Short mmCIF file of C-alpha atoms in Angstrom, two decimals:
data_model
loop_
_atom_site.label_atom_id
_atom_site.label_comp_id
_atom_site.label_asym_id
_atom_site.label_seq_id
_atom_site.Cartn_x
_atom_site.Cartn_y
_atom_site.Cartn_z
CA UNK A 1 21.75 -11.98 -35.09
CA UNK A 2 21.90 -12.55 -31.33
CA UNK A 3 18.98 -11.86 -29.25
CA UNK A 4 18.85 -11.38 -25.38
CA UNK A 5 15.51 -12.00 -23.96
CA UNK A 6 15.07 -10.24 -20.68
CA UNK A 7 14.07 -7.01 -18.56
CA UNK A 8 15.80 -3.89 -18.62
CA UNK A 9 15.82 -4.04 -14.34
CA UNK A 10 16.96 -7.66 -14.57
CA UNK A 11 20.50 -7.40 -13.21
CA UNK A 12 21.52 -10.57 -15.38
CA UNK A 13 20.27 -9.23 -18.31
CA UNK A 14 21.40 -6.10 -18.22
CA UNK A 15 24.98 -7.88 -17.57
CA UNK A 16 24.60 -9.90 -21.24
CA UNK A 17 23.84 -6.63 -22.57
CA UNK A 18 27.27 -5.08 -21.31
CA UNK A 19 29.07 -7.88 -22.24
CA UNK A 20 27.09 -8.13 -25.85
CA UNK A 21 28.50 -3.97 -26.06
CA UNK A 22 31.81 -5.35 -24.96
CA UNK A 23 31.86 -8.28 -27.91
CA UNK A 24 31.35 -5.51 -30.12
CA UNK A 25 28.64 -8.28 -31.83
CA UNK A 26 25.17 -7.14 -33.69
CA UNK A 27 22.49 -8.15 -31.23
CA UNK A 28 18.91 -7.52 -30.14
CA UNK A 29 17.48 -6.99 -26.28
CA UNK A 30 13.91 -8.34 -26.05
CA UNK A 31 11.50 -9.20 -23.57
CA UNK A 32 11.15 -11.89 -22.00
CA UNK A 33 9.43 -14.61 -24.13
CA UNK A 34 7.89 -17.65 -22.75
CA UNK A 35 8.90 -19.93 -25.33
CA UNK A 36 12.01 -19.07 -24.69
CA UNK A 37 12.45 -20.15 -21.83
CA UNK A 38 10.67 -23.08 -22.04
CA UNK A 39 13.08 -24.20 -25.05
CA UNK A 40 15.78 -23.08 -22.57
CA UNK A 41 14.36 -25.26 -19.63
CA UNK A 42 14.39 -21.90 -17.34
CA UNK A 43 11.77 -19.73 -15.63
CA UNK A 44 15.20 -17.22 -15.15
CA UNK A 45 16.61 -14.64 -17.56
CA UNK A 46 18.01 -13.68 -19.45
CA UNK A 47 17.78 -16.36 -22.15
CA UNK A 48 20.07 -15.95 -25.37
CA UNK A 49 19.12 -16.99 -28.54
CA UNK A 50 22.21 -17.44 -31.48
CA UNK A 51 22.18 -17.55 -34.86
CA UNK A 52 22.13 -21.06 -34.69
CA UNK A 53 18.64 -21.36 -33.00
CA UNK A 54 20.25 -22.92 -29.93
CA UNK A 55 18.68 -21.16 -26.68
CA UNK A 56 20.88 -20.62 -23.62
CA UNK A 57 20.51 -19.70 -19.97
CA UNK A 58 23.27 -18.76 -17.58
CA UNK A 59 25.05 -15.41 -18.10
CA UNK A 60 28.55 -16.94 -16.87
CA UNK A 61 29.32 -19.91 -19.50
CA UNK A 62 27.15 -17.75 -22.21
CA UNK A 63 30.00 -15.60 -21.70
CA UNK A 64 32.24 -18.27 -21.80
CA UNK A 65 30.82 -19.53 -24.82
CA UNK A 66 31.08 -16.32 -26.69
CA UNK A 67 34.64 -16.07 -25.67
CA UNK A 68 35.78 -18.93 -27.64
CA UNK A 69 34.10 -17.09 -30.95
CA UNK A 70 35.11 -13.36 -30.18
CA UNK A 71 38.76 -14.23 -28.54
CA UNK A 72 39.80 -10.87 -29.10
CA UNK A 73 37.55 -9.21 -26.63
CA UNK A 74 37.06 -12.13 -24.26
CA UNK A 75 35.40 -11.22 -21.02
CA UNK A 76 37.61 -14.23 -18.67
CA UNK A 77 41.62 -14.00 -19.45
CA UNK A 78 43.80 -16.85 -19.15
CA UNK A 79 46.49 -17.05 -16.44
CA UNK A 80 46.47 -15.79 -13.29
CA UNK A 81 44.38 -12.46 -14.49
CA UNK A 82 41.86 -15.33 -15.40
CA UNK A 83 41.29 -16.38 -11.59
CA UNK A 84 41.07 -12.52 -10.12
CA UNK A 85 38.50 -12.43 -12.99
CA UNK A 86 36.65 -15.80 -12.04
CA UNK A 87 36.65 -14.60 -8.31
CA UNK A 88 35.57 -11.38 -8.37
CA UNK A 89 32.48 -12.32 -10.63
CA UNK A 90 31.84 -14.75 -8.60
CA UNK A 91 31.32 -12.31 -5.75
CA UNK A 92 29.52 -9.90 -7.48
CA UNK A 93 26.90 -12.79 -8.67
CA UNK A 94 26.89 -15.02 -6.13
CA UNK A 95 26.94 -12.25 -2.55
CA UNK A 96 26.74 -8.62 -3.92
CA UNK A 97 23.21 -9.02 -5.83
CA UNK A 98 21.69 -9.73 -2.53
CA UNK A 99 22.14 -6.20 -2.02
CA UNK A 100 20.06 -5.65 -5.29
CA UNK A 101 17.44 -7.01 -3.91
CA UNK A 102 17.54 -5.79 -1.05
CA UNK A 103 17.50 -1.91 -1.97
CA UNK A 104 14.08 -2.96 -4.50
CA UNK A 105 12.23 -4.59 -2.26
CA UNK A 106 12.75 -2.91 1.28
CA UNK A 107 12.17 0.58 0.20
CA UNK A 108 8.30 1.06 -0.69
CA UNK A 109 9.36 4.16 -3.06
CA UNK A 110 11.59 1.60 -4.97
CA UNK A 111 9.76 -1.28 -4.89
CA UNK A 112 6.61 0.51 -6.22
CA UNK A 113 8.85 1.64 -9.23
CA UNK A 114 10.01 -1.64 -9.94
CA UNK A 115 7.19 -3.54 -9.30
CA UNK A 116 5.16 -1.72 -11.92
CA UNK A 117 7.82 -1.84 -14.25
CA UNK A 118 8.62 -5.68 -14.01
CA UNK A 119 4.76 -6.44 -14.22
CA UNK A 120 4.59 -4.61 -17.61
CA UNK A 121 2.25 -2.11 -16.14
CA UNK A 122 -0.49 -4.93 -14.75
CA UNK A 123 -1.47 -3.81 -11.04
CA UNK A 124 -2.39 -7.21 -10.37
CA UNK A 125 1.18 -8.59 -11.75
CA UNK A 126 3.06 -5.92 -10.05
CA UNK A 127 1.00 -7.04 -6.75
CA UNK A 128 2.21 -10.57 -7.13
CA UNK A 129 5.91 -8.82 -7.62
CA UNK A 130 5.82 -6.90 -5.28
CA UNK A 131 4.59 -9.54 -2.43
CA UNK A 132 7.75 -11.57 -3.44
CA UNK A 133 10.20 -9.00 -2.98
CA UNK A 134 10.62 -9.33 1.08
CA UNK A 135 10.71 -13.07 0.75
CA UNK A 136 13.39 -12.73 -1.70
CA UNK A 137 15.15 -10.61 1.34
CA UNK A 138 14.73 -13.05 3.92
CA UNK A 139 15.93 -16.23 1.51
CA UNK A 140 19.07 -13.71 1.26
CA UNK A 141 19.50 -12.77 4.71
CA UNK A 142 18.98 -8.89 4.65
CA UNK A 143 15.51 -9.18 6.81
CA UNK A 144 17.68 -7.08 9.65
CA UNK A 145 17.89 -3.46 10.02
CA UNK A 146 21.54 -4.47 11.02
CA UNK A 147 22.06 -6.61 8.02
CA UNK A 148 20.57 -3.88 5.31
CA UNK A 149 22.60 -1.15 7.17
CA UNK A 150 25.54 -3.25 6.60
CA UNK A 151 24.82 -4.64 3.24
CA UNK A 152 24.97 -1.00 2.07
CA UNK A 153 27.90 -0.30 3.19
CA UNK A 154 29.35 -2.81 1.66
CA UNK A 155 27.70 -2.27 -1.47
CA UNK A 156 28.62 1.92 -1.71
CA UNK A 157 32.21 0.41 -0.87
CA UNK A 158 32.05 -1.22 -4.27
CA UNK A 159 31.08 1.81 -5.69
CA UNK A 160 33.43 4.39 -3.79
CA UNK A 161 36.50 1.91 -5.38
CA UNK A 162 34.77 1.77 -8.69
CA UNK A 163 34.94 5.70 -8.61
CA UNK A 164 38.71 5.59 -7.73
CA UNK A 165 39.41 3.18 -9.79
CA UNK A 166 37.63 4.96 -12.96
CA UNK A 167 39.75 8.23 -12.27
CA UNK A 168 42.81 6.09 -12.90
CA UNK A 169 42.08 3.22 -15.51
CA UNK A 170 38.99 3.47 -17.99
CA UNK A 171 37.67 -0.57 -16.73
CA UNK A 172 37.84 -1.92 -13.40
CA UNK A 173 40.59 -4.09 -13.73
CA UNK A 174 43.01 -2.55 -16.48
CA UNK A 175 42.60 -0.89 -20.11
CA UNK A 176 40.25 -3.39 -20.97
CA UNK A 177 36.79 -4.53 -19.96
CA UNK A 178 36.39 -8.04 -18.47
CA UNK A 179 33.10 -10.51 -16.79
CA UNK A 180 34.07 -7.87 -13.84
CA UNK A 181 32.89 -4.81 -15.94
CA UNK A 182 29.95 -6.59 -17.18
CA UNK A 183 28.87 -7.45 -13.45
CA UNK A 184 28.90 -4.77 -12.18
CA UNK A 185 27.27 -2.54 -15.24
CA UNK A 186 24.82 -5.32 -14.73
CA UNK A 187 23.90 -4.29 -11.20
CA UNK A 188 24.55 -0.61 -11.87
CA UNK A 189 22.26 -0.32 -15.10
CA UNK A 190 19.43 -2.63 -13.96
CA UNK A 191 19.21 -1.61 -10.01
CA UNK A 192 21.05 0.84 -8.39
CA UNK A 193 21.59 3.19 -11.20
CA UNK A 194 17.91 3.01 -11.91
CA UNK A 195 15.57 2.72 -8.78
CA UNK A 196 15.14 5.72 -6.73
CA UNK A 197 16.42 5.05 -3.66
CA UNK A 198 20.12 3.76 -4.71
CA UNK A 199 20.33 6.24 -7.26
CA UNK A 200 20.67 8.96 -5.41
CA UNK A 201 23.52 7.38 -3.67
CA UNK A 202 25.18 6.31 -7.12
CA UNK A 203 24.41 9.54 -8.25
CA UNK A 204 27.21 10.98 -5.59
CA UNK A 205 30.05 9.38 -7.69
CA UNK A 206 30.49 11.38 -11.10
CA UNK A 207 33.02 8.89 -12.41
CA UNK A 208 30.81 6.01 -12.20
CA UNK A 209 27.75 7.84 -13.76
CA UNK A 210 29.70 8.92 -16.67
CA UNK A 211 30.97 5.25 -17.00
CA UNK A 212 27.28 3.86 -17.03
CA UNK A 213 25.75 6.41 -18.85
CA UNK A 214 28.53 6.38 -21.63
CA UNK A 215 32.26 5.79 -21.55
CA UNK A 216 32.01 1.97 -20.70
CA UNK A 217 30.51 1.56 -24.22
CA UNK A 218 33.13 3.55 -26.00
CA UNK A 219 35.62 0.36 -26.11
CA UNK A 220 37.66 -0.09 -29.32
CA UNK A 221 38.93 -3.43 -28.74
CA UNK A 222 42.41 -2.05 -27.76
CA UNK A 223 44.11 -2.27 -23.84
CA UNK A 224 44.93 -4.76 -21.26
CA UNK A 225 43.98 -5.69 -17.59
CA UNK A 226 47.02 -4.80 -15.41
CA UNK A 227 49.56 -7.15 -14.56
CA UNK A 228 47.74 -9.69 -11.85
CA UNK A 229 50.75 -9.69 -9.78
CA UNK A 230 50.08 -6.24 -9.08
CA UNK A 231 45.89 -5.89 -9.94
CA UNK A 232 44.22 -2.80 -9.64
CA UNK A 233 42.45 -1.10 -6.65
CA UNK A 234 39.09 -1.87 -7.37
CA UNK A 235 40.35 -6.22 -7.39
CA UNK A 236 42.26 -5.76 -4.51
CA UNK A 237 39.41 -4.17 -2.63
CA UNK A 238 36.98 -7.06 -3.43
CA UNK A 239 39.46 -9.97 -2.31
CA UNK A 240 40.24 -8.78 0.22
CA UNK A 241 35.94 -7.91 1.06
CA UNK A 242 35.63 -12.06 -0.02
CA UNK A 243 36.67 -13.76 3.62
CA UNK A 244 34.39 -11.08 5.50
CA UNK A 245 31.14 -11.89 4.06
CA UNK A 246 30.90 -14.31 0.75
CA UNK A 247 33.21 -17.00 2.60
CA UNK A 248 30.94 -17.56 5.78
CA UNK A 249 28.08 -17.67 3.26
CA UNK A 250 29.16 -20.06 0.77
CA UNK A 251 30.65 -22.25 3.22
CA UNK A 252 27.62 -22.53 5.01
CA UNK A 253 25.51 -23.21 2.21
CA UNK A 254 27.74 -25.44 0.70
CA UNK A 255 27.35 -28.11 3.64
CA UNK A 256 23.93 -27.86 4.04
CA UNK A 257 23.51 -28.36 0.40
CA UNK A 258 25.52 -31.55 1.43
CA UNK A 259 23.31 -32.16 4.40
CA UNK A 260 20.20 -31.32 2.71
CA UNK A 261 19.52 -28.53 5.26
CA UNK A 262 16.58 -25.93 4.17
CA UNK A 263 17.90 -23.10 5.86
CA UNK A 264 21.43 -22.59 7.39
CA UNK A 265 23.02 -20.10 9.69
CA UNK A 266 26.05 -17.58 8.81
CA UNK A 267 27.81 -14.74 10.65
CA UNK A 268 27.87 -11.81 8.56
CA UNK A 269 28.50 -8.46 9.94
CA UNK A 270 29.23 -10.00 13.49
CA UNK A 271 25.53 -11.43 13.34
CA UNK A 272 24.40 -14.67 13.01
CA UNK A 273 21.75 -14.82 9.88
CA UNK A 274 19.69 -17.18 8.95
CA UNK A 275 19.97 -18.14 4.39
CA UNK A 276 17.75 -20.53 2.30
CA UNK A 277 19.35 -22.91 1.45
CA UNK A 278 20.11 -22.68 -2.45
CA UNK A 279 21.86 -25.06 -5.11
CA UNK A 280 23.14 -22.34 -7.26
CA UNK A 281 25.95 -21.07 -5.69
CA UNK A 282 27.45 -24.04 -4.32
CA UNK A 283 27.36 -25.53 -8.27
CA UNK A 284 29.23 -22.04 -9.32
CA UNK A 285 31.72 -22.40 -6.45
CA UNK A 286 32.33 -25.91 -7.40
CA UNK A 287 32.60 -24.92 -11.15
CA UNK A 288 35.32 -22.49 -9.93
CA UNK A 289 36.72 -24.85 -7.97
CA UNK A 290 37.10 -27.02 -10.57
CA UNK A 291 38.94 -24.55 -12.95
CA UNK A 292 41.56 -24.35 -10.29
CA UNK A 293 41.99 -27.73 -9.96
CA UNK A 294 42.25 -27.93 -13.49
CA UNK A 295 45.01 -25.48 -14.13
CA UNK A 296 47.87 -28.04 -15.45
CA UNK A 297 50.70 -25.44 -15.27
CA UNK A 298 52.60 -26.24 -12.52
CA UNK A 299 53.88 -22.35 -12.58
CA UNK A 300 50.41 -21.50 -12.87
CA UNK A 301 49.01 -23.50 -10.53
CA UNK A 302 51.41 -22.44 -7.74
CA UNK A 303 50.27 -19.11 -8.09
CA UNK A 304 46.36 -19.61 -8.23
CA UNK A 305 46.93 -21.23 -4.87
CA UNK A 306 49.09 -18.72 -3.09
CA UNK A 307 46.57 -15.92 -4.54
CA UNK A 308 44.00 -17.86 -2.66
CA UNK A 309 46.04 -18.45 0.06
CA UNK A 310 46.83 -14.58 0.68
CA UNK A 311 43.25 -13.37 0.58
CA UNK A 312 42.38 -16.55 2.78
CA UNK A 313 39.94 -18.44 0.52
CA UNK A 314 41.67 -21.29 -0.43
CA UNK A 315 39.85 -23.70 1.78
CA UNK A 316 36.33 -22.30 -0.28
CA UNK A 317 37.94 -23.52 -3.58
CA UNK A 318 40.52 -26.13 -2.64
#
């Protein structure tokens, strides 16, 4: 049996989960266990553990992984479907979970909640929590009033598609759930769909409650994602989002990963905001960028790069 060691508000975790529901696979969600992650090499989570014994970190090529042995309900297609899939995930990981922490930490009625939660009930853990949270913000670049204002926006965007989306197509993308689904289930289940403050705003979109609460488990295996020359709402919604805000910020911390700059600047909402620095997301947009570059059918390839070309983000991957 497969076991997911993590935290029921860990938005990673909670995305294994949806995709372990999705794989239709016998599996176990457990807390997180030090050895664990030590075997793993990881203070993150979640952590997997297979059948095998072999211990894995890294939601996005666990996925991957588990693709290759459940083919039939793979969460990243092949083709050109594959790409809308790789960049939309990417988004959602990589600029949207900002907004996660942003909504725990900078409401006190929230971060209480969580902060008790995630410390398992210990005042003096959910202290130490809790004193993280607003340096999590500022590493992210939410510390504004302008920038959280903003942020939400953005984020309730997400959800207001999600809702239209859901009213025409059971999955975001098609017939069919996909890494997209799992994402933002993820989010949903572990953050805004459980601490107060978001909730409440979540709770305004009756489509998207039903789909968390129930109907995004009730897959049978069947269905497709729609035809990528023509993708749904919801994907054209977040492309075209990608050049506002996730371009300027992976851009920008791409060189000064290159530089070996701590902090670096980005304009993001028509405000200049200062990041930290982080290695993660430039080695996910370089993974990305290396599928595309990768892509040996000429057909193929010509249409990965006029995609990125339309919704102006080919110089990110290219």
């Amino acid at each position: 049996m497969y076991q997911i060691f993590g935290h029921e508000l860990s938005l990673f975790s909670r995305k294994l989960e949806a995709a372990f529901i999705f794989y239709g696979l016998e599996f176990e969600f457990l807390s997180q266990n030090p050895e664990m992650n030590q075997r793993a090499g990881t203070h993150q989570i979640p952590v997997l553990l297979t059948p095998e014994n072999w211990v894995i970190a890294d939601t996005t090529p666990i996925m991957q992984m588990m693709d290759s042995r459940v083919p039939a309900r793979a969460m990243f297609p092949s083709g050109l479907n594959g790409l809308i899939v790789r960049l939309i995930e990417e988004f959602l990981d990589e600029w949207v979970a900002r907004v996660m922490v942003h909504y725990r930490w900078h409401y006190p009625e929230s971060a209480e909640f969580a902060a008790i939660k995630l410390g398992n009930g210990n005042e003096e853990m959910a202290k130490a929590i809790a004193n993280w949270g607003p340096r999590a913000c500022r590493a992210t670049g939410t510390e504004s009033q302008h920038q959280q204002t903003e942020a939400e926006k953005e984020y309730e965007s997400l959800v207001a598609a999600a809702e239209q989306q859901l009213s025409e197509t059971p999955y975001l993308l098609g017939s069919r759930p996909c890494a997209v689904d799992a994402m933002m289930l993820g989010g949903l289940r572990a953050h805004t769909y459980a601490d107060p403050v978001p909730k409440r705003m979540v709770s305004n979109y009756h489509k998207v409650v039903k789909w968390i609460e129930t109907e995004a488990n009730q897959w049978n295996g069947t269905g497709e994602l729609l035809d990528a020359e023509k993708p749904s709402a919801f994907a054209l919604h977040v492309l075209k989002m990608m050049k506002e805000t996730y371009k300027p910020f992976v851009m920008g911390n791409s060189l000064a990963v290159e530089l070996g700059e701590k902090f670096f600047i980005a304009n993001i909402y028509g405000e200049d905001v200062s990041f930290l620095t982080r290695p993660y997301p430039e080695q996910s947009r370089q993974v990305l960028a290396d599928y595309i570059s990768g892509i040996k059918d000429k057909g193929e390839k010509e249409a990965a790069l006029a995609l990125l070309e339309q919704y102006q983000l080919k110089e990110v991957f290219c």
